[in-house]
Tab-separated table of C-alpha atoms in Angstrom:
chain	number	residue	atom	x	y	z
A	29	MET	CA	5.501	7.415	-11.983
A	30	ASP	CA	5.332	4.280	-9.830
A	31	SER	CA	5.396	1.007	-11.749
A	32	PHE	CA	2.157	-0.999	-11.790
A	33	GLN	CA	-0.022	-3.040	-14.128
A	34	VAL	CA	-3.477	-1.836	-15.112
A	35	ASN	CA	-6.259	-4.057	-13.803
A	36	CYS	CA	-10.030	-3.392	-13.650
A	37	TRP	CA	-12.690	-6.087	-13.573
A	38	SER	CA	-15.486	-4.148	-11.891
A	39	GLU	CA	-16.811	-0.731	-10.949
A	40	HIS	CA	-16.967	-1.522	-7.223
A	41	ASP	CA	-13.759	-3.249	-6.099
A	42	GLU	CA	-11.193	-1.277	-4.116
A	43	LEU	CA	-9.824	1.623	-6.150
A	44	LYS	CA	-6.014	1.632	-6.002
A	45	VAL	CA	-4.855	3.890	-8.868
A	46	VAL	CA	-6.782	6.604	-10.681
A	47	MET	CA	-5.920	9.187	-13.330
A	48	LEU	CA	-7.166	12.774	-12.953
A	49	CYS	CA	-6.636	16.121	-14.622
A	50	PRO	CA	-7.277	19.554	-13.094
A	51	PRO	CA	-9.644	22.041	-14.754
A	52	SER	CA	-8.270	24.420	-17.341
A	53	LYS	CA	-6.987	27.850	-16.373
A	54	LEU	CA	-9.857	29.603	-18.148
A	55	ASP	CA	-12.993	30.991	-16.551
A	56	VAL	CA	-16.328	30.598	-18.318
A	57	PRO	CA	-17.459	34.133	-17.466
A	58	ASP	CA	-20.962	34.498	-18.900
A	59	LEU	CA	-24.006	32.429	-19.827
A	60	THR	CA	-23.602	33.008	-23.562
A	61	ILE	CA	-20.167	31.407	-23.523
A	62	ALA	CA	-21.420	28.632	-21.235
A	63	GLU	CA	-24.247	27.854	-23.654
A	64	ASN	CA	-21.922	27.826	-26.654
A	65	VAL	CA	-19.541	25.338	-25.032
A	66	GLY	CA	-22.341	23.148	-23.720
A	67	TRP	CA	-22.085	24.067	-20.035
A	68	SER	CA	-24.977	24.806	-17.715
A	69	ALA	CA	-23.598	27.903	-15.960
A	70	THR	CA	-20.631	30.213	-15.584
A	71	VAL	CA	-17.546	28.713	-13.943
A	72	ASN	CA	-14.835	30.379	-11.899
A	73	HIS	CA	-11.435	28.735	-12.283
A	74	VAL	CA	-10.375	29.353	-8.669
A	75	LYS	CA	-13.511	27.659	-7.307
A	76	ALA	CA	-13.176	24.843	-9.834
A	77	MET	CA	-9.593	24.262	-8.724
A	78	GLU	CA	-10.688	24.167	-5.089
A	79	ASN	CA	-13.217	21.481	-6.025
A	80	PHE	CA	-10.538	19.523	-7.853
A	81	MET	CA	-8.141	19.660	-4.901
A	82	GLU	CA	-10.915	18.369	-2.618
A	83	LEU	CA	-11.543	15.475	-5.018
A	84	LYS	CA	-7.830	14.684	-5.271
A	85	GLY	CA	-7.250	14.967	-1.534
A	86	THR	CA	-10.220	12.763	-0.656
A	87	LEU	CA	-9.001	10.051	-3.015
A	88	GLU	CA	-5.485	10.220	-1.610
A	89	ASN	CA	-6.780	10.118	1.979
A	90	ALA	CA	-8.654	6.940	1.018
A	91	GLY	CA	-5.343	5.358	-0.007
A	92	VAL	CA	-5.723	5.847	-3.765
A	93	ASN	CA	-2.642	6.619	-5.857
A	94	VAL	CA	-3.631	9.681	-7.926
A	95	ILE	CA	-1.894	10.392	-11.238
A	96	ASP	CA	-2.351	13.915	-12.622
A	97	TYR	CA	-1.604	13.408	-16.293
A	98	SER	CA	-1.359	17.146	-17.005
A	99	LYS	CA	1.937	17.250	-15.121
A	100	GLU	CA	3.473	14.724	-17.515
A	101	LEU	CA	2.631	16.500	-20.775
A	102	PRO	CA	5.407	18.064	-22.881
A	103	ASN	CA	5.421	21.862	-22.916
A	104	ASP	CA	3.759	22.322	-26.312
A	105	ALA	CA	0.878	20.025	-25.384
A	106	LYS	CA	0.668	21.599	-21.929
A	107	THR	CA	0.097	25.053	-23.462
A	108	VAL	CA	-2.943	23.770	-25.344
A	109	SER	CA	-4.170	21.495	-22.558
A	110	GLU	CA	-4.352	24.317	-20.021
A	111	GLN	CA	-6.970	26.000	-22.221
A	112	LEU	CA	-9.175	22.936	-22.826
A	113	ILE	CA	-12.160	23.497	-20.588
A	114	ASN	CA	-13.409	19.883	-20.595
A	115	ARG	CA	-10.065	18.243	-19.904
A	116	TYR	CA	-10.938	17.199	-16.344
A	117	PHE	CA	-13.533	14.736	-17.663
A	118	VAL	CA	-10.874	12.057	-18.057
A	119	ARG	CA	-13.266	9.086	-17.963
A	120	ASP	CA	-14.081	9.587	-21.640
A	121	LEU	CA	-10.481	9.321	-22.839
A	122	ALA	CA	-9.897	5.618	-22.196
A	123	CYS	CA	-11.046	2.723	-20.041
A	124	VAL	CA	-9.329	-0.235	-18.418
A	125	LEU	CA	-11.164	-3.479	-19.135
A	126	GLY	CA	-9.486	-6.436	-17.494
A	127	ASN	CA	-5.774	-5.995	-18.123
A	128	SER	CA	-6.087	-3.865	-21.266
A	129	ILE	CA	-6.619	-0.180	-21.923
A	130	LEU	CA	-9.161	0.687	-24.601
A	131	SER	CA	-8.508	4.062	-26.182
A	132	GLY	CA	-11.457	6.357	-26.692
A	133	GLU	CA	-12.117	8.561	-29.699
A	134	ALA	CA	-13.692	11.998	-29.310
A	135	GLY	CA	-17.304	12.408	-30.342
A	136	SER	CA	-16.967	16.200	-30.188
A	137	SER	CA	-14.408	18.421	-31.910
A	138	LEU	CA	-14.183	20.551	-28.762
A	139	ARG	CA	-12.695	17.572	-26.932
A	140	ARG	CA	-10.536	16.118	-29.685
A	141	PRO	CA	-7.108	17.422	-28.490
A	142	GLU	CA	-7.440	15.755	-25.072
A	143	TYR	CA	-7.407	12.244	-26.491
A	144	PRO	CA	-3.929	12.204	-28.104
A	145	HIS	CA	-2.579	14.085	-25.083
A	146	ALA	CA	-3.675	11.329	-22.713
A	147	HIS	CA	-3.063	8.448	-25.124
A	148	SER	CA	0.548	9.460	-25.729
A	149	LEU	CA	1.214	9.151	-22.000
A	150	LEU	CA	-0.712	5.892	-21.597
A	151	GLU	CA	1.263	4.447	-24.515
A	152	LYS	CA	4.497	5.558	-22.863
A	153	TRP	CA	3.531	4.056	-19.499
A	154	PHE	CA	1.779	0.898	-20.728
A	155	PRO	CA	3.065	0.199	-24.275
A	156	GLU	CA	1.809	-3.384	-24.358
A	157	LYS	CA	-1.597	-2.667	-22.821
A	158	LEU	CA	-2.960	0.241	-24.842
A	159	ASN	CA	-5.171	-0.578	-27.818
A	160	LYS	CA	-5.475	1.712	-30.819
A	161	PRO	CA	-8.486	4.043	-30.802
A	162	PRO	CA	-11.381	3.131	-33.105
A	163	SER	CA	-11.864	5.052	-36.319
A	164	THR	CA	-15.230	6.423	-35.137
A	165	ALA	CA	-16.411	8.006	-31.894
A	166	LEU	CA	-16.104	6.105	-28.612
A	167	GLU	CA	-16.275	8.108	-25.391
A	168	CYS	CA	-15.681	5.857	-22.420
A	169	GLY	CA	-18.319	7.432	-20.218
A	170	ASP	CA	-20.498	5.140	-22.358
A	171	VAL	CA	-18.670	2.002	-21.151
A	172	MET	CA	-19.486	0.268	-17.855
A	173	ILE	CA	-18.131	-2.969	-16.381
A	174	LEU	CA	-20.951	-4.938	-14.749
A	175	ASN	CA	-18.839	-7.920	-13.613
A	176	LYS	CA	-16.138	-10.222	-14.968
A	177	ASP	CA	-18.554	-11.535	-17.566
A	178	ALA	CA	-20.481	-8.532	-18.831
A	179	VAL	CA	-19.930	-5.012	-20.151
A	180	LEU	CA	-22.686	-2.487	-20.916
A	181	ILE	CA	-22.074	0.100	-23.665
A	182	ASN	CA	-24.277	2.969	-24.818
A	183	ILE	CA	-24.318	4.161	-28.410
A	184	GLY	CA	-25.727	7.600	-29.014
A	185	MET	CA	-24.433	11.154	-29.141
A	186	ARG	CA	-20.789	10.326	-28.445
A	187	THR	CA	-20.289	6.625	-29.249
A	188	THR	CA	-21.047	4.729	-32.451
A	189	PHE	CA	-22.070	1.133	-33.051
A	190	GLU	CA	-19.155	0.869	-35.509
A	191	ALA	CA	-16.739	1.688	-32.675
A	192	VAL	CA	-18.263	-1.041	-30.506
A	193	GLU	CA	-17.916	-3.479	-33.396
A	194	SER	CA	-14.234	-2.588	-33.702
A	195	ILE	CA	-13.438	-3.184	-30.004
A	196	LYS	CA	-15.653	-6.143	-29.159
A	197	ASP	CA	-13.087	-8.830	-29.997
A	198	ARG	CA	-10.571	-7.180	-27.669
A	199	ILE	CA	-13.158	-7.198	-24.871
A	200	PHE	CA	-13.849	-10.884	-25.417
A	201	GLN	CA	-10.119	-11.634	-25.481
A	202	GLU	CA	-9.891	-10.143	-21.990
A	203	GLY	CA	-12.340	-12.779	-20.775
A	204	PHE	CA	-15.670	-10.942	-20.801
A	205	SER	CA	-18.367	-13.140	-22.332
A	206	GLU	CA	-21.159	-10.668	-23.140
A	207	ILE	CA	-21.472	-7.069	-24.312
A	208	ALA	CA	-24.884	-5.429	-24.050
A	209	VAL	CA	-25.355	-2.463	-26.384
A	210	ILE	CA	-28.055	0.058	-25.511
A	211	ASP	CA	-29.129	3.115	-27.525
A	212	LEU	CA	-30.262	5.833	-25.111
A	213	PRO	CA	-31.847	9.232	-25.919
A	214	ARG	CA	-29.568	11.828	-27.414
A	215	ARG	CA	-29.833	14.789	-25.054
A	216	ALA	CA	-27.510	16.726	-22.776
A	217	ASP	CA	-28.928	15.039	-19.676
A	218	THR	CA	-28.480	11.568	-21.206
A	219	LEU	CA	-25.178	12.283	-22.945
A	220	HIS	CA	-23.259	9.220	-21.708
A	221	LEU	CA	-24.251	5.916	-20.115
A	222	ASP	CA	-23.026	7.115	-16.707
A	223	MET	CA	-25.524	9.978	-16.865
A	224	ASN	CA	-28.288	7.358	-16.819
A	225	CYS	CA	-27.106	4.503	-14.619
A	226	ASN	CA	-24.239	3.434	-12.373
A	227	VAL	CA	-23.020	0.346	-10.552
A	228	ALA	CA	-23.453	0.796	-6.793
A	229	SER	CA	-22.247	-2.634	-5.623
A	230	ASP	CA	-21.575	-6.154	-6.847
A	231	ASN	CA	-25.329	-6.800	-7.076
A	232	LEU	CA	-26.985	-3.412	-7.545
A	233	VAL	CA	-27.318	-0.898	-10.368
A	234	ILE	CA	-28.925	2.524	-9.910
A	235	ALA	CA	-30.755	3.637	-13.059
A	236	LYS	CA	-33.212	6.208	-14.326
A	237	SER	CA	-36.623	4.583	-14.550
A	238	PHE	CA	-37.073	5.181	-18.288
A	239	MET	CA	-34.290	2.663	-19.000
A	240	ARG	CA	-36.634	-0.216	-18.112
A	241	TYR	CA	-38.328	0.380	-21.489
A	242	PHE	CA	-35.136	-0.010	-23.519
A	243	PRO	CA	-33.892	-3.259	-25.033
A	244	VAL	CA	-30.226	-4.174	-25.226
A	245	HIS	CA	-28.486	-5.991	-28.057
A	246	VAL	CA	-26.552	-8.770	-26.326
A	247	VAL	CA	-23.453	-9.710	-28.282
A	248	THR	CA	-21.194	-12.706	-27.601
A	249	ALA	CA	-18.194	-13.917	-29.587
A	250	ASN	CA	-20.504	-15.923	-31.835
A	251	THR	CA	-24.094	-14.815	-31.325
A	252	GLY	CA	-26.404	-11.835	-30.893
A	253	ARG	CA	-29.895	-11.448	-29.466
A	254	PHE	CA	-32.142	-8.888	-27.775
A	255	GLU	CA	-33.189	-8.663	-24.134
A	256	MET	CA	-34.742	-5.960	-22.006
A	257	THR	CA	-32.321	-3.997	-19.835
A	258	GLU	CA	-33.623	-5.315	-16.516
A	259	GLN	CA	-33.682	-8.900	-17.777
A	260	PHE	CA	-30.054	-8.634	-18.846
A	261	LEU	CA	-28.919	-7.063	-15.562
A	262	ASN	CA	-30.858	-9.579	-13.457
A	263	ARG	CA	-29.361	-12.466	-15.407
A	264	HIS	CA	-25.935	-11.184	-14.390
A	265	GLY	CA	-26.885	-11.023	-10.724
A	266	LEU	CA	-27.703	-7.323	-10.567
A	267	ASP	CA	-30.878	-5.880	-9.083
A	268	VAL	CA	-31.971	-2.481	-10.376
A	269	TYR	CA	-32.885	0.463	-8.156
A	270	TRP	CA	-35.087	2.489	-10.484
A	271	LEU	CA	-35.108	6.232	-9.789
A	272	GLU	CA	-38.336	8.020	-10.732
A	273	LYS	CA	-36.962	11.423	-9.678
A	274	TYR	CA	-33.322	12.438	-9.854
A	275	ASN	CA	-30.819	15.222	-10.231
A	276	THR	CA	-28.894	13.648	-13.089
A	277	ILE	CA	-25.277	14.517	-12.376
A	278	PRO	CA	-24.965	14.291	-8.577
A	279	ASP	CA	-27.457	11.428	-8.102
A	280	ILE	CA	-26.141	9.133	-10.847
A	281	ASN	CA	-22.513	10.129	-11.383
A	282	PHE	CA	-20.692	8.818	-8.296
A	283	ILE	CA	-17.756	6.428	-7.938
A	284	ASN	CA	-17.102	3.383	-5.759
A	285	LEU	CA	-13.990	3.741	-3.594
A	286	ASN	CA	-14.331	0.146	-2.403
A	287	PRO	CA	-17.184	-2.330	-1.749
A	288	GLU	CA	-18.191	-0.406	1.386
A	289	SER	CA	-17.794	3.235	0.313
A	290	LEU	CA	-19.195	5.577	-2.329
A	291	LEU	CA	-17.708	8.956	-3.183
A	292	ILE	CA	-20.660	11.246	-3.908
A	293	SER	CA	-21.359	14.899	-4.592
A	294	LYS	CA	-22.610	17.043	-1.740
A	295	GLN	CA	-25.381	17.979	-4.188
A	296	ALA	CA	-26.608	14.365	-4.313
A	297	THR	CA	-30.074	13.568	-3.003
A	298	LYS	CA	-29.102	11.620	0.134
A	299	LYS	CA	-32.640	10.330	0.523
A	300	GLN	CA	-32.201	8.365	-2.711
A	301	PHE	CA	-29.404	6.394	-1.084
A	302	MET	CA	-31.016	6.032	2.326
A	303	ASN	CA	-34.251	4.669	0.831
A	304	HIS	CA	-32.615	1.492	-0.461
A	305	PRO	CA	-31.672	-1.252	2.043
A	306	GLN	CA	-28.414	-2.161	0.310
A	307	LEU	CA	-27.293	1.459	0.074
A	308	GLN	CA	-28.123	2.142	3.715
A	309	LYS	CA	-25.095	0.029	4.612
A	310	LYS	CA	-22.741	2.117	2.490
A	311	LYS	CA	-20.349	4.731	3.804
A	312	LEU	CA	-21.069	7.910	1.829
A	313	LEU	CA	-18.149	10.321	1.447
A	314	GLU	CA	-19.453	13.690	0.317
A	315	ILE	CA	-17.319	16.247	-1.504
A	316	ASP	CA	-18.039	19.640	-3.027
A	317	VAL	CA	-17.665	19.459	-6.806
A	318	THR	CA	-20.457	21.949	-7.521
A	319	GLU	CA	-18.333	24.234	-9.709
A	320	LEU	CA	-16.951	21.317	-11.718
A	321	GLU	CA	-20.400	19.788	-12.220
A	322	LYS	CA	-21.446	22.898	-14.160
A	323	GLY	CA	-19.365	21.500	-17.022
A	324	GLY	CA	-21.924	18.751	-17.517
A	325	GLY	CA	-20.383	15.809	-15.674
A	326	GLY	CA	-19.809	14.446	-12.211
A	327	ILE	CA	-17.370	12.487	-10.087
A	328	ARG	CA	-17.344	9.385	-12.290
A	329	CYS	CA	-16.683	11.546	-15.348
A	330	MET	CA	-13.692	13.125	-13.563
A	331	THR	CA	-11.967	9.859	-12.607
A	332	LEU	CA	-10.297	7.207	-14.773
A	333	PRO	CA	-9.619	4.043	-12.721
A	334	LEU	CA	-6.427	2.276	-13.723
A	335	VAL	CA	-6.302	-0.340	-10.949
A	336	ARG	CA	-9.035	-1.896	-8.827
A	337	LYS	CA	-8.377	-4.818	-6.500
């Protein structure tokens, strides 16, 4: 692997290095199995792999260095990993905040083996940057960098307040001054923070309209207080584009390639983007991840940024 230092201070700066993992080798052949593993539909491995290769190729064509962590696993771990159907949702495993890597902790037993698989490699590659995982659940799809000052974290189905308490000092040590903790509904369509909102640029967040009713607990190194979500975002220079209607995964779960370009699902409602003046200026790169989205996550869930510049 090429030598580099992890570095992420935003969700919108130019993406330089990202970690991915291909889907498992297993099909999900019928709706009963899909329901029991928490998926929305049957999934064909060949189609899922075609989706993954389109994602990987599009990132590489955009100049992003793609690291497929599955290729680096030892043989015993590889045998298990190839049968873990959720393993391509790498965003949950860890997150780079500033110059540190925060380790996640699985909030579901189905996903538990993925975390030590990925963490063992991150520790090998970045021994001085990786922080120990918390003792309770923290899935990093619940963590979002708003800017160099503020981080938004959701507690709910897959992340606990105790985990946030255990990592907050590390976040402050990186230079962030505020952490806003929100407690969103506990449902499949609101599973993680990035199923409810996303950063679209340095001054715009896209969010489901119900979030305007939720307060956030704003924590600093020495104080705590409550604000409403929009008030907090506005105070940090972010307008909110409230979506009244949405298709959760493709409309919310995109990723910024750079300040000018968004990588979105071909299933996304393009009108949502074209209706906002700031988003009209964006270059929208569409890819087919339809088969992968049946697993309950989208493009952001499938990508773990390691370097943004």
